Amino acid sequence: MKINRASARTENSELGPSPAVPTAGLSLAVAVVLDHLSAQAEPVSIGALSAMTGLHGNTVREHLDGLIAAGLAAKEQALSQGRGRPAWLYFTTGGAAATGASEYAGLAAALAAHIHRTSDSPRGDGIAAGLEWGHQLAADFNNEDSDAGAHSDTTAQEQTVSLLDELGFAPTVDTAAGGMQVRLTRCPLLSAAHQYPDIVCGVHLGLVRGAMDTFGDQGSDSQLEPFAEPGACRLHLQTPKQATKHASKQATKQTPKQSSKHASKQTPTPGPNPRGKRR
């Protein structure tokens, strides 16, 4: 089923994740400061950033100076509150959103547009492409740390979340019954996802399924809810065992009386089920 791109942009303008924060070439500590700074709706002080990151105020100031020199942040003085020098308040600039992956995002949007024009099943083709991408990314992710055995004690779900974090989705995890709920608070391809949500979000779902498969959960039935809430898309990482358990629980909710009553109302229909087409 195709999604109307114009209506999707209007309806989802206040929902879903923020653009991914470019961190290429930045140290981990500087990237953490930039990530927290970009998440603020208003300019913030060094003291506030120090409390958010756990870094010393002088360290935060040094990192902010570097971000300002790189054009990724700026500062302004707070309003005077009486005697003394007003504090400096810091915020990210337009350069932070435009730096890093603009060429990649442009290519993704062009490919999504091509699929939208030529494919009979844009979402399905997006998922298929994402599956291949997820397999490759997960294999590379495993190879990077194979010597150290970094992932030997982690589940496929945990490894997938780590991979998504490296890709810039900024996932936050909530372990729930029957699976792992993950909020994706950033999107590396947010603009393209607003234009072609069926394709781009399909690619991201395929990526997750491919990664889960490579990490050891073959046939996982993970699901993605694009623009599910303000500030995030919602991902449900579900293993095959969990999917079977969930289906079994759903089946037991129907009493024998209900099942018999339902069956008595059904009449045989010749030929294939017209609704049986796979989406």
mmCIF file of C-alpha atoms in Angstrom:
data_model
loop_
_atom_site.group_PDB
_atom_site.id
_atom_site.type_symbol
_atom_site.label_atom_id
_atom_site.label_comp_id
_atom_site.label_asym_id
_atom_site.label_seq_id
_atom_site.Cartn_x
_atom_site.Cartn_y
_atom_site.Cartn_z
ATOM 1 C CA MET A 1 0.000 0.000 0.000
ATOM 2 C CA LYS A 2 1.435 3.331 -1.036
ATOM 3 C CA ILE A 3 1.451 6.248 1.372
ATOM 4 C CA ASN A 4 0.453 9.661 0.121
ATOM 5 C CA ARG A 5 3.623 11.692 0.422
ATOM 6 C CA ALA A 6 1.968 15.111 0.724
ATOM 7 C CA SER A 7 -0.392 14.031 3.478
ATOM 8 C CA ALA A 8 2.380 12.163 5.252
ATOM 9 C CA ARG A 9 4.470 15.314 5.451
ATOM 10 C CA THR A 10 1.559 17.300 6.880
ATOM 11 C CA GLU A 11 0.380 14.705 9.382
ATOM 12 C CA ASN A 12 3.846 13.731 10.572
ATOM 13 C CA SER A 13 5.392 17.196 10.814
ATOM 14 C CA GLU A 14 5.140 17.161 14.617
ATOM 15 C CA LEU A 15 5.837 13.449 15.041
ATOM 16 C CA GLY A 16 8.882 11.240 14.680
ATOM 17 C CA PRO A 17 12.588 11.660 15.356
ATOM 18 C CA SER A 18 14.970 14.561 14.891
ATOM 19 C CA PRO A 19 17.654 14.670 12.198
ATOM 20 C CA ALA A 20 20.765 12.683 13.033
ATOM 21 C CA VAL A 21 23.612 14.664 14.553
ATOM 22 C CA PRO A 22 26.804 14.386 12.450
ATOM 23 C CA THR A 23 29.681 13.141 14.603
ATOM 24 C CA ALA A 24 32.255 12.150 11.964
ATOM 25 C CA GLY A 25 35.712 13.415 12.934
ATOM 26 C CA LEU A 26 34.658 14.274 16.495
ATOM 27 C CA SER A 27 35.944 12.611 19.629
ATOM 28 C CA LEU A 28 33.427 10.675 21.694
ATOM 29 C CA ALA A 29 33.285 13.358 24.403
ATOM 30 C CA VAL A 30 32.773 16.189 21.892
ATOM 31 C CA ALA A 31 30.109 14.158 20.068
ATOM 32 C CA VAL A 32 28.280 13.633 23.375
ATOM 33 C CA VAL A 33 28.280 17.382 24.070
ATOM 34 C CA LEU A 34 27.016 18.107 20.530
ATOM 35 C CA ASP A 35 24.283 15.477 20.825
ATOM 36 C CA HIS A 36 22.992 16.870 24.124
ATOM 37 C CA LEU A 37 23.245 20.446 22.877
ATOM 38 C CA SER A 38 21.272 19.667 19.708
ATOM 39 C CA ALA A 39 18.485 18.051 21.744
ATOM 40 C CA GLN A 40 17.727 21.296 23.624
ATOM 41 C CA ALA A 41 14.848 23.494 22.505
ATOM 42 C CA GLU A 42 16.512 26.618 23.937
ATOM 43 C CA PRO A 43 20.128 27.775 24.391
ATOM 44 C CA VAL A 44 21.703 26.282 27.527
ATOM 45 C CA SER A 45 24.525 27.147 29.890
ATOM 46 C CA ILE A 46 27.787 25.325 30.465
ATOM 47 C CA GLY A 47 26.535 24.314 33.902
ATOM 48 C CA ALA A 48 23.440 22.677 32.414
ATOM 49 C CA LEU A 49 25.486 20.792 29.808
ATOM 50 C CA SER A 50 27.920 19.704 32.493
ATOM 51 C CA ALA A 51 25.048 18.216 34.496
ATOM 52 C CA MET A 52 23.637 16.450 31.394
ATOM 53 C CA THR A 53 26.925 14.932 30.236
ATOM 54 C CA GLY A 54 28.674 14.325 33.562
ATOM 55 C CA LEU A 55 31.729 16.209 32.279
ATOM 56 C CA HIS A 56 33.546 18.928 34.208
ATOM 57 C CA GLY A 57 32.500 22.462 33.348
ATOM 58 C CA ASN A 58 35.960 23.391 32.041
ATOM 59 C CA THR A 59 35.947 20.311 29.799
ATOM 60 C CA VAL A 60 32.507 21.212 28.450
ATOM 61 C CA ARG A 61 33.694 24.778 27.772
ATOM 62 C CA GLU A 62 36.708 23.464 25.853
ATOM 63 C CA HIS A 63 34.534 21.166 23.736
ATOM 64 C CA LEU A 64 32.050 23.964 23.055
ATOM 65 C CA ASP A 65 34.855 26.250 21.884
ATOM 66 C CA GLY A 66 35.887 23.534 19.435
ATOM 67 C CA LEU A 67 32.334 23.130 18.170
ATOM 68 C CA ILE A 68 32.031 26.896 17.707
ATOM 69 C CA ALA A 69 35.308 26.961 15.752
ATOM 70 C CA ALA A 70 33.948 24.164 13.533
ATOM 71 C CA GLY A 71 30.741 26.106 12.886
ATOM 72 C CA LEU A 72 28.565 23.509 14.643
ATOM 73 C CA ALA A 73 27.598 25.668 17.629
ATOM 74 C CA ALA A 74 27.268 29.306 18.648
ATOM 75 C CA LYS A 75 26.751 31.263 21.847
ATOM 76 C CA GLU A 76 24.851 34.279 23.090
ATOM 77 C CA GLN A 77 24.757 36.112 26.388
ATOM 78 C CA ALA A 78 21.795 35.579 28.665
ATOM 79 C CA LEU A 79 19.697 38.528 29.772
ATOM 80 C CA SER A 80 21.177 40.407 32.674
ATOM 81 C CA GLN A 81 19.796 39.333 36.030
ATOM 82 C CA GLY A 82 21.376 42.107 38.084
ATOM 83 C CA ARG A 83 24.992 42.510 39.075
ATOM 84 C CA GLY A 84 27.663 40.483 37.458
ATOM 85 C CA ARG A 85 28.408 39.405 33.956
ATOM 86 C CA PRO A 86 25.571 37.530 32.197
ATOM 87 C CA ALA A 87 26.272 33.864 31.498
ATOM 88 C CA TRP A 88 26.894 32.539 28.003
ATOM 89 C CA LEU A 89 24.237 30.292 26.516
ATOM 90 C CA TYR A 90 25.070 27.779 23.782
ATOM 91 C CA PHE A 91 23.080 26.312 20.888
ATOM 92 C CA THR A 92 23.682 24.360 17.683
ATOM 93 C CA THR A 93 23.763 26.079 14.308
ATOM 94 C CA GLY A 94 22.387 25.186 10.897
ATOM 95 C CA GLY A 95 25.845 23.860 10.079
ATOM 96 C CA ALA A 96 25.346 21.004 12.530
ATOM 97 C CA ALA A 97 22.359 19.721 10.570
ATOM 98 C CA ALA A 98 23.995 20.259 7.187
ATOM 99 C CA THR A 99 27.416 18.783 7.949
ATOM 100 C CA GLY A 100 28.535 15.256 7.190
ATOM 101 C CA ALA A 101 25.974 13.155 5.363
ATOM 102 C CA SER A 102 24.310 15.593 2.959
ATOM 103 C CA GLU A 103 25.554 13.729 -0.113
ATOM 104 C CA TYR A 104 24.424 10.417 1.350
ATOM 105 C CA ALA A 105 20.992 11.818 2.185
ATOM 106 C CA GLY A 106 20.661 13.282 -1.309
ATOM 107 C CA LEU A 107 21.534 9.959 -2.919
ATOM 108 C CA ALA A 108 19.034 8.139 -0.703
ATOM 109 C CA ALA A 109 16.281 10.579 -1.661
ATOM 110 C CA ALA A 110 17.078 10.144 -5.370
ATOM 111 C CA LEU A 111 16.978 6.341 -5.062
ATOM 112 C CA ALA A 112 13.713 6.508 -3.113
ATOM 113 C CA ALA A 113 12.193 8.705 -5.819
ATOM 114 C CA HIS A 114 13.283 6.214 -8.496
ATOM 115 C CA ILE A 115 11.755 3.283 -6.616
ATOM 116 C CA HIS A 116 8.547 5.258 -6.062
ATOM 117 C CA ARG A 117 8.217 5.901 -9.812
ATOM 118 C CA THR A 118 9.123 2.440 -11.081
ATOM 119 C CA SER A 119 8.164 -0.152 -8.459
ATOM 120 C CA ASP A 120 4.861 -1.976 -8.130
ATOM 121 C CA SER A 121 5.685 -2.564 -4.447
ATOM 122 C CA PRO A 122 7.793 0.356 -3.155
ATOM 123 C CA ARG A 123 7.644 -0.684 0.502
ATOM 124 C CA GLY A 124 8.463 -4.308 -0.294
ATOM 125 C CA ASP A 125 11.422 -3.294 -2.448
ATOM 126 C CA GLY A 126 12.580 -0.960 0.313
ATOM 127 C CA ILE A 127 12.465 -3.773 2.872
ATOM 128 C CA ALA A 128 14.332 -6.102 0.513
ATOM 129 C CA ALA A 129 17.085 -3.537 -0.013
ATOM 130 C CA GLY A 130 17.264 -2.944 3.729
ATOM 131 C CA LEU A 131 17.639 -6.686 4.400
ATOM 132 C CA GLU A 132 20.777 -6.850 2.257
ATOM 133 C CA TRP A 133 22.131 -3.680 3.832
ATOM 134 C CA GLY A 134 21.423 -4.961 7.345
ATOM 135 C CA HIS A 135 23.177 -8.277 6.660
ATOM 136 C CA GLN A 136 26.281 -6.449 5.420
ATOM 137 C CA LEU A 137 26.341 -3.872 8.224
ATOM 138 C CA ALA A 138 25.901 -6.540 10.913
ATOM 139 C CA ALA A 139 28.637 -8.699 9.383
ATOM 140 C CA ASP A 140 31.011 -5.726 9.364
ATOM 141 C CA PHE A 141 29.957 -4.876 12.926
ATOM 142 C CA ASN A 142 30.826 -8.407 14.046
ATOM 143 C CA ASN A 143 34.143 -8.430 12.186
ATOM 144 C CA GLU A 144 35.309 -5.189 13.784
ATOM 145 C CA ASP A 145 35.234 -6.715 17.270
ATOM 146 C CA SER A 146 35.659 -10.426 16.499
ATOM 147 C CA ASP A 147 39.194 -10.587 17.895
ATOM 148 C CA ALA A 148 38.165 -9.006 21.187
ATOM 149 C CA GLY A 149 34.956 -11.060 21.463
ATOM 150 C CA ALA A 150 33.085 -7.882 22.323
ATOM 151 C CA HIS A 151 29.650 -9.270 21.428
ATOM 152 C CA SER A 152 29.958 -12.805 22.810
ATOM 153 C CA ASP A 153 27.655 -12.151 25.780
ATOM 154 C CA THR A 154 25.115 -9.904 24.068
ATOM 155 C CA THR A 155 21.818 -10.853 22.434
ATOM 156 C CA ALA A 156 20.868 -10.173 18.835
ATOM 157 C CA GLN A 157 18.522 -7.468 20.103
ATOM 158 C CA GLU A 158 21.286 -5.732 22.061
ATOM 159 C CA GLN A 159 23.703 -5.944 19.127
ATOM 160 C CA THR A 160 21.081 -4.499 16.787
ATOM 161 C CA VAL A 161 20.479 -1.577 19.155
ATOM 162 C CA SER A 162 24.255 -0.946 19.291
ATOM 163 C CA LEU A 163 24.391 -0.974 15.489
ATOM 164 C CA LEU A 164 21.494 1.495 15.263
ATOM 165 C CA ASP A 165 23.298 3.734 17.741
ATOM 166 C CA GLU A 166 26.417 3.723 15.549
ATOM 167 C CA LEU A 167 24.290 4.587 12.513
ATOM 168 C CA GLY A 168 22.922 7.701 14.248
ATOM 169 C CA PHE A 169 19.407 6.620 15.274
ATOM 170 C CA ALA A 170 20.068 7.439 18.968
ATOM 171 C CA PRO A 171 17.948 4.540 20.266
ATOM 172 C CA THR A 172 16.530 4.416 23.772
ATOM 173 C CA VAL A 173 15.470 0.994 25.038
ATOM 174 C CA ASP A 174 12.492 -0.187 27.060
ATOM 175 C CA THR A 175 12.492 -3.933 27.703
ATOM 176 C CA ALA A 176 8.856 -5.021 27.589
ATOM 177 C CA ALA A 177 7.038 -8.333 27.812
ATOM 178 C CA GLY A 178 7.267 -10.208 24.536
ATOM 179 C CA GLY A 179 10.124 -8.170 23.125
ATOM 180 C CA MET A 180 12.221 -5.031 23.320
ATOM 181 C CA GLN A 181 10.638 -1.649 22.634
ATOM 182 C CA VAL A 182 13.079 0.875 21.142
ATOM 183 C CA ARG A 183 12.498 4.591 20.548
ATOM 184 C CA LEU A 184 14.497 5.860 17.572
ATOM 185 C CA THR A 185 14.983 9.515 18.469
ATOM 186 C CA ARG A 186 17.154 10.450 15.465
ATOM 187 C CA CYS A 187 16.929 9.648 11.763
ATOM 188 C CA PRO A 188 19.890 9.876 9.352
ATOM 189 C CA LEU A 189 17.457 10.237 6.417
ATOM 190 C CA LEU A 190 14.668 12.279 7.974
ATOM 191 C CA SER A 191 13.969 14.512 4.967
ATOM 192 C CA ALA A 192 13.754 11.535 2.582
ATOM 193 C CA ALA A 193 11.618 9.650 5.116
ATOM 194 C CA HIS A 194 9.084 12.498 5.158
ATOM 195 C CA GLN A 195 8.968 12.485 1.348
ATOM 196 C CA TYR A 196 8.880 8.702 0.837
ATOM 197 C CA PRO A 197 7.980 7.080 4.177
ATOM 198 C CA ASP A 198 6.884 3.791 2.609
ATOM 199 C CA ILE A 199 10.302 3.298 0.997
ATOM 200 C CA VAL A 200 12.785 4.847 3.442
ATOM 201 C CA CYS A 201 11.093 3.457 6.545
ATOM 202 C CA GLY A 202 10.832 0.117 4.729
ATOM 203 C CA VAL A 203 14.595 0.176 4.174
ATOM 204 C CA HIS A 204 15.147 0.846 7.883
ATOM 205 C CA LEU A 205 12.825 -2.011 8.844
ATOM 206 C CA GLY A 206 14.655 -4.333 6.466
ATOM 207 C CA LEU A 207 17.964 -3.166 7.923
ATOM 208 C CA VAL A 208 16.795 -4.158 11.402
ATOM 209 C CA ARG A 209 15.526 -7.553 10.269
ATOM 210 C CA GLY A 210 18.721 -8.247 8.340
ATOM 211 C CA ALA A 211 20.853 -7.282 11.326
ATOM 212 C CA MET A 212 18.810 -9.449 13.691
ATOM 213 C CA ASP A 213 19.191 -12.350 11.258
ATOM 214 C CA THR A 214 22.979 -11.963 11.045
ATOM 215 C CA PHE A 215 23.306 -11.541 14.802
ATOM 216 C CA GLY A 216 21.588 -14.900 15.345
ATOM 217 C CA ASP A 217 17.813 -14.378 15.405
ATOM 218 C CA GLN A 218 16.856 -15.838 12.029
ATOM 219 C CA GLY A 219 13.327 -15.035 10.910
ATOM 220 C CA SER A 220 12.700 -12.316 13.490
ATOM 221 C CA ASP A 221 9.429 -10.447 13.019
ATOM 222 C CA SER A 222 10.521 -6.997 14.136
ATOM 223 C CA GLN A 223 8.143 -4.133 13.372
ATOM 224 C CA LEU A 224 8.661 -0.395 12.882
ATOM 225 C CA GLU A 225 6.084 2.343 13.529
ATOM 226 C CA PRO A 226 7.296 5.451 11.652
ATOM 227 C CA PHE A 227 6.549 8.824 13.243
ATOM 228 C CA ALA A 228 4.763 7.049 16.070
ATOM 229 C CA GLU A 229 5.089 9.796 18.671
ATOM 230 C CA PRO A 230 6.565 13.252 19.199
ATOM 231 C CA GLY A 231 10.329 12.883 19.084
ATOM 232 C CA ALA A 232 10.614 9.283 17.914
ATOM 233 C CA CYS A 233 9.726 6.363 15.703
ATOM 234 C CA ARG A 234 8.942 3.162 17.609
ATOM 235 C CA LEU A 235 10.717 -0.129 16.906
ATOM 236 C CA HIS A 236 9.647 -3.481 18.317
ATOM 237 C CA LEU A 237 12.495 -5.998 18.274
ATOM 238 C CA GLN A 238 10.895 -9.410 18.414
ATOM 239 C CA THR A 239 12.608 -12.790 18.179
ATOM 240 C CA PRO A 240 10.935 -15.772 16.447
ATOM 241 C CA LYS A 241 10.269 -17.436 19.821
ATOM 242 C CA GLN A 242 8.608 -14.292 21.135
ATOM 243 C CA ALA A 243 6.464 -14.004 17.995
ATOM 244 C CA THR A 244 5.273 -17.616 18.424
ATOM 245 C CA LYS A 245 4.534 -17.049 22.108
ATOM 246 C CA HIS A 246 2.575 -13.882 21.317
ATOM 247 C CA ALA A 247 0.504 -15.675 18.658
ATOM 248 C CA SER A 248 -0.219 -18.512 21.103
ATOM 249 C CA LYS A 249 -1.449 -16.070 23.739
ATOM 250 C CA GLN A 250 -3.719 -14.388 21.212
ATOM 251 C CA ALA A 251 -5.212 -17.753 20.218
ATOM 252 C CA THR A 252 -6.025 -18.703 23.830
ATOM 253 C CA LYS A 253 -8.066 -15.520 24.299
ATOM 254 C CA GLN A 254 -10.819 -16.980 22.115
ATOM 255 C CA THR A 255 -13.125 -19.301 24.073
ATOM 256 C CA PRO A 256 -14.454 -22.530 22.511
ATOM 257 C CA LYS A 257 -17.974 -21.021 22.491
ATOM 258 C CA GLN A 258 -16.756 -17.958 20.633
ATOM 259 C CA SER A 259 -14.802 -20.094 18.191
ATOM 260 C CA SER A 260 -17.834 -22.312 17.488
ATOM 261 C CA LYS A 261 -20.107 -19.318 17.036
ATOM 262 C CA HIS A 262 -17.655 -17.688 14.683
ATOM 263 C CA ALA A 263 -17.229 -20.880 12.655
ATOM 264 C CA SER A 264 -20.998 -21.322 12.262
ATOM 265 C CA LYS A 265 -21.294 -17.940 10.587
ATOM 266 C CA GLN A 266 -18.620 -18.679 7.995
ATOM 267 C CA THR A 267 -19.579 -20.088 4.587
ATOM 268 C CA PRO A 268 -17.155 -21.781 2.187
ATOM 269 C CA THR A 269 -15.816 -19.501 -0.499
ATOM 270 C CA PRO A 270 -14.524 -21.084 -3.710
ATOM 271 C CA GLY A 271 -11.120 -20.084 -4.985
ATOM 272 C CA PRO A 272 -8.301 -18.192 -3.224
ATOM 273 C CA ASN A 273 -8.879 -15.637 -0.509
ATOM 274 C CA PRO A 274 -8.911 -12.227 -2.232
ATOM 275 C CA ARG A 275 -7.394 -10.698 0.906
ATOM 276 C CA GLY A 276 -4.674 -13.233 1.109
ATOM 277 C CA LYS A 277 -2.291 -11.239 -1.002
ATOM 278 C CA ARG A 278 0.885 -10.517 0.892
ATOM 279 C CA ARG A 279 1.511 -6.882 1.419
#
